[in-house]
PDB file of C-alpha atoms in Angstrom:
ATOM      1  CA  GLU B 152     -32.803 -25.898   4.698  1.00 90.00           C
ATOM      2  CA  THR B 153     -29.224 -27.074   5.153  1.00 96.00           C
ATOM      3  CA  LEU B 154     -26.871 -27.237   2.182  1.00 97.00           C
ATOM      4  CA  ARG B 155     -24.285 -30.010   2.206  1.00 97.00           C
ATOM      5  CA  ASP B 156     -21.193 -29.250   0.133  1.00 98.00           C
ATOM      6  CA  GLU B 157     -20.407 -32.550  -1.577  1.00 97.00           C
ATOM      7  CA  ARG B 158     -16.797 -31.485  -2.143  1.00 97.00           C
ATOM      8  CA  ASP B 159     -15.824 -31.725   1.531  1.00 97.00           C
ATOM      9  CA  GLY B 160     -18.974 -32.640   3.457  1.00 97.00           C
ATOM     10  CA  GLN B 161     -19.317 -29.299   5.253  1.00 97.00           C
ATOM     11  CA  GLU B 162     -22.852 -28.094   5.853  1.00 98.00           C
ATOM     12  CA  TYR B 163     -24.304 -24.600   5.569  1.00 98.00           C
ATOM     13  CA  PRO B 164     -27.704 -23.389   6.730  1.00 98.00           C
ATOM     14  CA  THR B 165     -29.604 -21.347   4.152  1.00 98.00           C
ATOM     15  CA  VAL B 166     -32.187 -18.614   4.550  1.00 98.00           C
ATOM     16  CA  GLN B 167     -34.813 -17.069   2.276  1.00 98.00           C
ATOM     17  CA  ILE B 168     -34.687 -13.267   2.422  1.00 98.00           C
ATOM     18  CA  GLY B 169     -37.260 -11.680   0.148  1.00 98.00           C
ATOM     19  CA  SER B 170     -36.821 -13.152  -3.340  1.00 97.00           C
ATOM     20  CA  GLN B 171     -33.307 -14.430  -2.627  1.00 98.00           C
ATOM     21  CA  CYS B 172     -31.823 -17.488  -0.943  1.00 98.00           C
ATOM     22  CA  TRP B 173     -28.556 -16.893   0.941  1.00 98.00           C
ATOM     23  CA  MET B 174     -26.155 -19.058   2.875  1.00 98.00           C
ATOM     24  CA  ALA B 175     -26.409 -18.206   6.568  1.00 98.00           C
ATOM     25  CA  LYS B 176     -22.818 -19.248   7.255  1.00 98.00           C
ATOM     26  CA  ASN B 177     -19.529 -18.260   5.628  1.00 98.00           C
ATOM     27  CA  LEU B 178     -17.944 -20.678   3.174  1.00 98.00           C
ATOM     28  CA  ASN B 179     -14.957 -22.625   4.469  1.00 98.00           C
ATOM     29  CA  ILE B 180     -13.929 -24.553   1.383  1.00 98.00           C
ATOM     30  CA  GLY B 181     -10.274 -25.030   0.495  1.00 98.00           C
ATOM     31  CA  THR B 182      -6.761 -25.621   1.762  1.00 98.00           C
ATOM     32  CA  MET B 183      -5.331 -23.155   4.280  1.00 98.00           C
ATOM     33  CA  VAL B 184      -2.387 -21.055   3.098  1.00 98.00           C
ATOM     34  CA  ASN B 185      -0.257 -19.152   5.617  1.00 97.00           C
ATOM     35  CA  SER B 186      -0.291 -15.394   5.215  1.00 97.00           C
ATOM     36  CA  VAL B 187       2.933 -13.474   5.925  1.00 95.00           C
ATOM     37  CA  ASN B 188       3.338  -9.694   6.114  1.00 93.00           C
ATOM     38  CA  THR B 189       5.857  -8.810   3.401  1.00 90.00           C
ATOM     39  CA  GLY B 190       5.456  -5.051   3.695  1.00 89.00           C
ATOM     40  CA  SER B 191       3.979  -4.800   0.212  1.00 91.00           C
ATOM     41  CA  SER B 192       0.824  -5.855  -1.569  1.00 91.00           C
ATOM     42  CA  HIS B 193       0.816  -9.528  -2.471  1.00 92.00           C
ATOM     43  CA  SER B 194      -1.236 -12.683  -2.577  1.00 93.00           C
ATOM     44  CA  ALA B 195      -0.142 -15.987  -1.032  1.00 94.00           C
ATOM     45  CA  VAL B 196      -2.599 -17.982  -3.161  1.00 96.00           C
ATOM     46  CA  SER B 197      -2.388 -18.718  -6.881  1.00 95.00           C
ATOM     47  CA  ASN B 198      -4.299 -20.036  -9.871  1.00 96.00           C
ATOM     48  CA  ASN B 199      -3.100 -23.608  -9.400  1.00 96.00           C
ATOM     49  CA  GLY B 200      -6.330 -25.560  -9.727  1.00 95.00           C
ATOM     50  CA  LEU B 201      -6.823 -25.756  -5.943  1.00 97.00           C
ATOM     51  CA  ILE B 202      -9.175 -23.683  -3.802  1.00 98.00           C
ATOM     52  CA  GLU B 203      -6.997 -21.911  -1.229  1.00 98.00           C
ATOM     53  CA  LYS B 204      -8.066 -19.865   1.771  1.00 98.00           C
ATOM     54  CA  TYR B 205      -6.604 -17.879   4.624  1.00 98.00           C
ATOM     55  CA  CYS B 206      -7.615 -18.502   8.239  1.00 98.00           C
ATOM     56  CA  TYR B 207      -7.492 -15.579  10.662  1.00 98.00           C
ATOM     57  CA  ASP B 208      -4.098 -15.531  12.442  1.00 98.00           C
ATOM     58  CA  ASN B 209      -3.160 -18.592  10.347  1.00 98.00           C
ATOM     59  CA  ASP B 210      -5.271 -20.648  12.762  1.00 98.00           C
ATOM     60  CA  PRO B 211      -7.602 -23.284  11.254  1.00 98.00           C
ATOM     61  CA  VAL B 212      -9.820 -23.045  14.329  1.00 98.00           C
ATOM     62  CA  ASN B 213     -10.829 -19.562  13.172  1.00 98.00           C
ATOM     63  CA  CYS B 214     -11.815 -20.934   9.764  1.00 98.00           C
ATOM     64  CA  ALA B 215     -13.987 -23.530  11.478  1.00 98.00           C
ATOM     65  CA  VAL B 216     -15.801 -20.776  13.393  1.00 98.00           C
ATOM     66  CA  TYR B 217     -15.791 -17.779  11.043  1.00 98.00           C
ATOM     67  CA  GLY B 218     -15.202 -19.348   7.626  1.00 98.00           C
ATOM     68  CA  GLY B 219     -12.331 -18.863   5.216  1.00 98.00           C
ATOM     69  CA  LEU B 220     -10.898 -15.531   4.080  1.00 98.00           C
ATOM     70  CA  TYR B 221     -10.421 -15.279   0.307  1.00 98.00           C
ATOM     71  CA  ASP B 222      -8.713 -13.019  -2.203  1.00 96.00           C
ATOM     72  CA  TRP B 223     -11.128 -11.751  -4.850  1.00 97.00           C
ATOM     73  CA  ASP B 224      -9.442 -13.706  -7.665  1.00 97.00           C
ATOM     74  CA  GLU B 225      -9.417 -16.951  -5.680  1.00 97.00           C
ATOM     75  CA  MET B 226     -13.049 -16.495  -4.681  1.00 98.00           C
ATOM     76  CA  MET B 227     -13.989 -15.894  -8.314  1.00 98.00           C
ATOM     77  CA  GLY B 228     -12.136 -18.940  -9.607  1.00 97.00           C
ATOM     78  CA  TYR B 229      -9.866 -16.591 -11.586  1.00 97.00           C
ATOM     79  CA  THR B 230     -12.627 -15.275 -13.813  1.00 97.00           C
ATOM     80  CA  THR B 231     -14.068 -11.755 -13.905  1.00 97.00           C
ATOM     81  CA  THR B 232     -17.687 -12.574 -14.796  1.00 98.00           C
ATOM     82  CA  PRO B 233     -20.160 -11.032 -12.320  1.00 98.00           C
ATOM     83  CA  GLY B 234     -22.382 -13.685 -10.774  1.00 98.00           C
ATOM     84  CA  THR B 235     -19.951 -16.530 -11.446  1.00 98.00           C
ATOM     85  CA  GLN B 236     -20.035 -19.734  -9.385  1.00 98.00           C
ATOM     86  CA  GLY B 237     -16.458 -19.189  -8.218  1.00 98.00           C
ATOM     87  CA  ILE B 238     -15.700 -21.244  -5.107  1.00 98.00           C
ATOM     88  CA  CYS B 239     -19.380 -21.865  -4.387  1.00 98.00           C
ATOM     89  CA  PRO B 240     -21.000 -25.302  -4.471  1.00 97.00           C
ATOM     90  CA  THR B 241     -22.861 -26.329  -7.619  1.00 96.00           C
ATOM     91  CA  GLY B 242     -26.043 -24.308  -8.076  1.00 96.00           C
ATOM     92  CA  TRP B 243     -24.733 -21.319  -6.101  1.00 98.00           C
ATOM     93  CA  HIS B 244     -22.852 -18.203  -7.137  1.00 98.00           C
ATOM     94  CA  ILE B 245     -20.960 -15.193  -5.796  1.00 98.00           C
ATOM     95  CA  PRO B 246     -23.467 -12.327  -5.396  1.00 98.00           C
ATOM     96  CA  THR B 247     -23.121  -9.269  -7.579  1.00 98.00           C
ATOM     97  CA  ASP B 248     -23.155  -5.703  -6.310  1.00 98.00           C
ATOM     98  CA  ALA B 249     -26.751  -5.455  -7.565  1.00 98.00           C
ATOM     99  CA  GLU B 250     -27.744  -8.594  -5.647  1.00 98.00           C
ATOM    100  CA  TRP B 251     -26.264  -7.149  -2.466  1.00 98.00           C
ATOM    101  CA  CYS B 252     -28.353  -4.050  -3.176  1.00 98.00           C
ATOM    102  CA  THR B 253     -31.491  -6.197  -3.472  1.00 98.00           C
ATOM    103  CA  LEU B 254     -30.758  -7.776  -0.102  1.00 98.00           C
ATOM    104  CA  THR B 255     -29.948  -4.612   1.815  1.00 98.00           C
ATOM    105  CA  THR B 256     -32.790  -2.524   0.391  1.00 98.00           C
ATOM    106  CA  TYR B 257     -35.257  -5.324   1.139  1.00 98.00           C
ATOM    107  CA  LEU B 258     -34.141  -5.135   4.770  1.00 98.00           C
ATOM    108  CA  ASP B 259     -33.976  -1.332   4.883  1.00 98.00           C
ATOM    109  CA  ALA B 260     -35.495   0.908   2.213  1.00 98.00           C
ATOM    110  CA  THR B 261     -33.246   3.805   3.301  1.00 97.00           C
ATOM    111  CA  VAL B 262     -30.092   2.038   2.033  1.00 98.00           C
ATOM    112  CA  ASN B 263     -28.584   3.969  -0.900  1.00 97.00           C
ATOM    113  CA  CYS B 264     -26.948   1.440  -3.222  1.00 96.00           C
ATOM    114  CA  ASN B 265     -25.273   4.137  -5.323  1.00 95.00           C
ATOM    115  CA  TYR B 266     -23.422   5.577  -2.332  1.00 96.00           C
ATOM    116  CA  TRP B 267     -19.858   4.748  -1.301  1.00 97.00           C
ATOM    117  CA  GLY B 268     -19.817   4.565   2.478  1.00 98.00           C
ATOM    118  CA  TRP B 269     -22.298   3.911   5.302  1.00 98.00           C
ATOM    119  CA  SER B 270     -25.955   3.787   4.323  1.00 97.00           C
ATOM    120  CA  GLY B 271     -29.311   2.948   5.854  1.00 97.00           C
ATOM    121  CA  THR B 272     -30.284   2.702   9.473  1.00 97.00           C
ATOM    122  CA  ASN B 273     -30.785  -0.955  10.343  1.00 98.00           C
ATOM    123  CA  ALA B 274     -30.009  -3.392   7.473  1.00 98.00           C
ATOM    124  CA  GLY B 275     -26.673  -4.278   9.068  1.00 98.00           C
ATOM    125  CA  GLY B 276     -28.272  -4.898  12.433  1.00 98.00           C
ATOM    126  CA  LYS B 277     -30.803  -7.214  10.846  1.00 98.00           C
ATOM    127  CA  MET B 278     -27.913  -9.201   9.318  1.00 98.00           C
ATOM    128  CA  LYS B 279     -25.600  -9.486  12.359  1.00 98.00           C
ATOM    129  CA  ALA B 280     -25.590 -12.387  14.799  1.00 98.00           C
ATOM    130  CA  THR B 281     -26.753 -11.188  18.199  1.00 98.00           C
ATOM    131  CA  GLY B 282     -24.706 -11.020  21.394  1.00 98.00           C
ATOM    132  CA  THR B 283     -20.995 -10.484  21.934  1.00 98.00           C
ATOM    133  CA  THR B 284     -19.559 -13.941  21.289  1.00 98.00           C
ATOM    134  CA  TYR B 285     -18.729 -13.200  17.647  1.00 98.00           C
ATOM    135  CA  TRP B 286     -18.880  -9.400  17.833  1.00 98.00           C
ATOM    136  CA  TYR B 287     -17.383  -6.939  20.283  1.00 98.00           C
ATOM    137  CA  SER B 288     -19.713  -4.992  22.530  1.00 98.00           C
ATOM    138  CA  PRO B 289     -21.985  -3.155  21.953  1.00 98.00           C
ATOM    139  CA  ASN B 290     -22.823  -4.944  18.658  1.00 98.00           C
ATOM    140  CA  THR B 291     -25.109  -2.027  17.895  1.00 98.00           C
ATOM    141  CA  GLY B 292     -28.557  -2.814  16.526  1.00 98.00           C
ATOM    142  CA  ALA B 293     -27.918  -6.545  16.112  1.00 98.00           C
ATOM    143  CA  THR B 294     -31.184  -8.486  15.868  1.00 98.00           C
ATOM    144  CA  ASN B 295     -30.409 -11.019  13.114  1.00 98.00           C
ATOM    145  CA  SER B 296     -34.080 -10.725  12.202  1.00 98.00           C
ATOM    146  CA  SER B 297     -33.184 -11.606   8.604  1.00 98.00           C
ATOM    147  CA  GLY B 298     -31.539 -14.897   9.602  1.00 98.00           C
ATOM    148  CA  PHE B 299     -28.370 -13.929   7.691  1.00 98.00           C
ATOM    149  CA  THR B 300     -26.269 -14.479  10.866  1.00 98.00           C
ATOM    150  CA  ALA B 301     -23.159 -12.472   9.966  1.00 98.00           C
ATOM    151  CA  LEU B 302     -20.129 -12.988  12.244  1.00 98.00           C
ATOM    152  CA  GLY B 303     -17.307 -10.506  12.817  1.00 98.00           C
ATOM    153  CA  ALA B 304     -14.790 -12.548  10.835  1.00 98.00           C
ATOM    154  CA  GLY B 305     -12.224  -9.772  10.339  1.00 98.00           C
ATOM    155  CA  THR B 306      -9.990  -9.567   7.289  1.00 97.00           C
ATOM    156  CA  ARG B 307      -6.604 -10.249   5.752  1.00 96.00           C
ATOM    157  CA  ASP B 308      -5.202  -7.049   4.221  1.00 94.00           C
ATOM    158  CA  HIS B 309      -3.201  -6.821   0.989  1.00 92.00           C
ATOM    159  CA  ASN B 310       0.127  -6.790   2.877  1.00 94.00           C
ATOM    160  CA  GLY B 311      -0.704 -10.090   4.568  1.00 95.00           C
ATOM    161  CA  ASN B 312      -1.835  -8.872   8.009  1.00 96.00           C
ATOM    162  CA  PHE B 313      -4.938 -10.092   9.815  1.00 97.00           C
ATOM    163  CA  ASN B 314      -7.114  -7.367  11.305  1.00 97.00           C
ATOM    164  CA  ASP B 315     -10.354  -6.639  13.138  1.00 97.00           C
ATOM    165  CA  LEU B 316     -11.682 -10.026  14.279  1.00 98.00           C
ATOM    166  CA  ARG B 317     -15.075  -9.429  15.940  1.00 98.00           C
ATOM    167  CA  TYR B 318     -15.034  -5.814  14.746  1.00 98.00           C
ATOM    168  CA  TYR B 319     -15.859  -6.182  11.044  1.00 98.00           C
ATOM    169  CA  ALA B 320     -17.464  -8.594   8.607  1.00 98.00           C
ATOM    170  CA  PHE B 321     -16.354  -8.104   4.998  1.00 97.00           C
ATOM    171  CA  PHE B 322     -18.297  -9.628   2.102  1.00 98.00           C
ATOM    172  CA  TRP B 323     -17.040  -9.561  -1.474  1.00 98.00           C
ATOM    173  CA  SER B 324     -19.315  -9.071  -4.439  1.00 98.00           C
ATOM    174  CA  SER B 325     -18.465 -10.544  -7.823  1.00 98.00           C
ATOM    175  CA  SER B 326     -18.584  -7.043  -9.348  1.00 98.00           C
ATOM    176  CA  GLU B 327     -15.365  -5.157 -10.091  1.00 97.00           C
ATOM    177  CA  PHE B 328     -14.802  -1.420  -9.858  1.00 97.00           C
ATOM    178  CA  SER B 329     -11.548  -1.704 -11.830  1.00 95.00           C
ATOM    179  CA  SER B 330      -9.160  -4.437 -12.955  1.00 93.00           C
ATOM    180  CA  THR B 331      -7.533  -4.418  -9.504  1.00 94.00           C
ATOM    181  CA  SER B 332     -10.368  -3.537  -7.123  1.00 96.00           C
ATOM    182  CA  GLY B 333     -13.617  -5.259  -6.181  1.00 97.00           C
ATOM    183  CA  ILE B 334     -16.825  -3.963  -4.604  1.00 98.00           C
ATOM    184  CA  TYR B 335     -17.665  -5.218  -1.125  1.00 98.00           C
ATOM    185  CA  ARG B 336     -20.105  -4.821   1.752  1.00 98.00           C
ATOM    186  CA  LEU B 337     -19.062  -4.404   5.365  1.00 98.00           C
ATOM    187  CA  LEU B 338     -20.803  -4.729   8.716  1.00 98.00           C
ATOM    188  CA  TYR B 339     -19.368  -3.250  11.921  1.00 98.00           C
ATOM    189  CA  TYR B 340     -19.758  -3.922  15.635  1.00 98.00           C
ATOM    190  CA  ASP B 341     -20.695  -0.330  16.455  1.00 98.00           C
ATOM    191  CA  THR B 342     -23.374   0.478  13.873  1.00 98.00           C
ATOM    192  CA  ALA B 343     -26.512  -1.053  12.380  1.00 98.00           C
ATOM    193  CA  SER B 344     -25.808   0.459   8.948  1.00 98.00           C
ATOM    194  CA  VAL B 345     -24.169  -1.198   5.918  1.00 98.00           C
ATOM    195  CA  PHE B 346     -20.947  -0.012   4.298  1.00 98.00           C
ATOM    196  CA  ARG B 347     -20.316  -0.243   0.523  1.00 98.00           C
ATOM    197  CA  ASP B 348     -16.883   0.442  -0.938  1.00 98.00           C
ATOM    198  CA  ILE B 349     -14.022  -0.904  -3.059  1.00 97.00           C
ATOM    199  CA  THR B 350     -10.697  -2.428  -2.084  1.00 94.00           C
ATOM    200  CA  ASN B 351      -7.644  -4.151  -3.527  1.00 92.00           C
ATOM    201  CA  GLU B 352      -8.539  -7.611  -4.834  1.00 92.00           C
ATOM    202  CA  THR B 353      -5.641  -9.266  -2.998  1.00 87.00           C
TER     203      THR B 353
END
């Protein structure tokens, strides 16, 4: 089914994967904020009652294609409760680390959810959009057999730089490792595995 976000009218396909229902397109809610490299860790968004996002290379066209890029705090709506609604539409929530584990182990039983680093053999491939329009070649193992349709949206780093469009897809969880670092999943153009790690929340 297609989800229509009543806040701005944008639509998102959804997909049932095992016992879970996921959006099959990245969220793009919010007002774009320009990101500038300051040479030190910082956030250009704030807890001001507005949903704010970054667009890769400060270009709104990239948000339209790949979705918004969000700091952990902004994504969470400035709470720290795992599984919170955050910036999601009503009835949806930011997945926890455990919910990411449920997804990836359903797709590939060899995924080790307690491991920091690359795990499994093909869960990532089953989640990646096929071809080389949104991923660089060779887009290893990409079948999108799950219907998740991950795109290589790249990232904004904590210094304000944009990196790795069509190389990586980063997905936050709503679970923290510490008060300054969140747990995420990552897909890569050159492997069919899934990466689990922590990074700075900005």
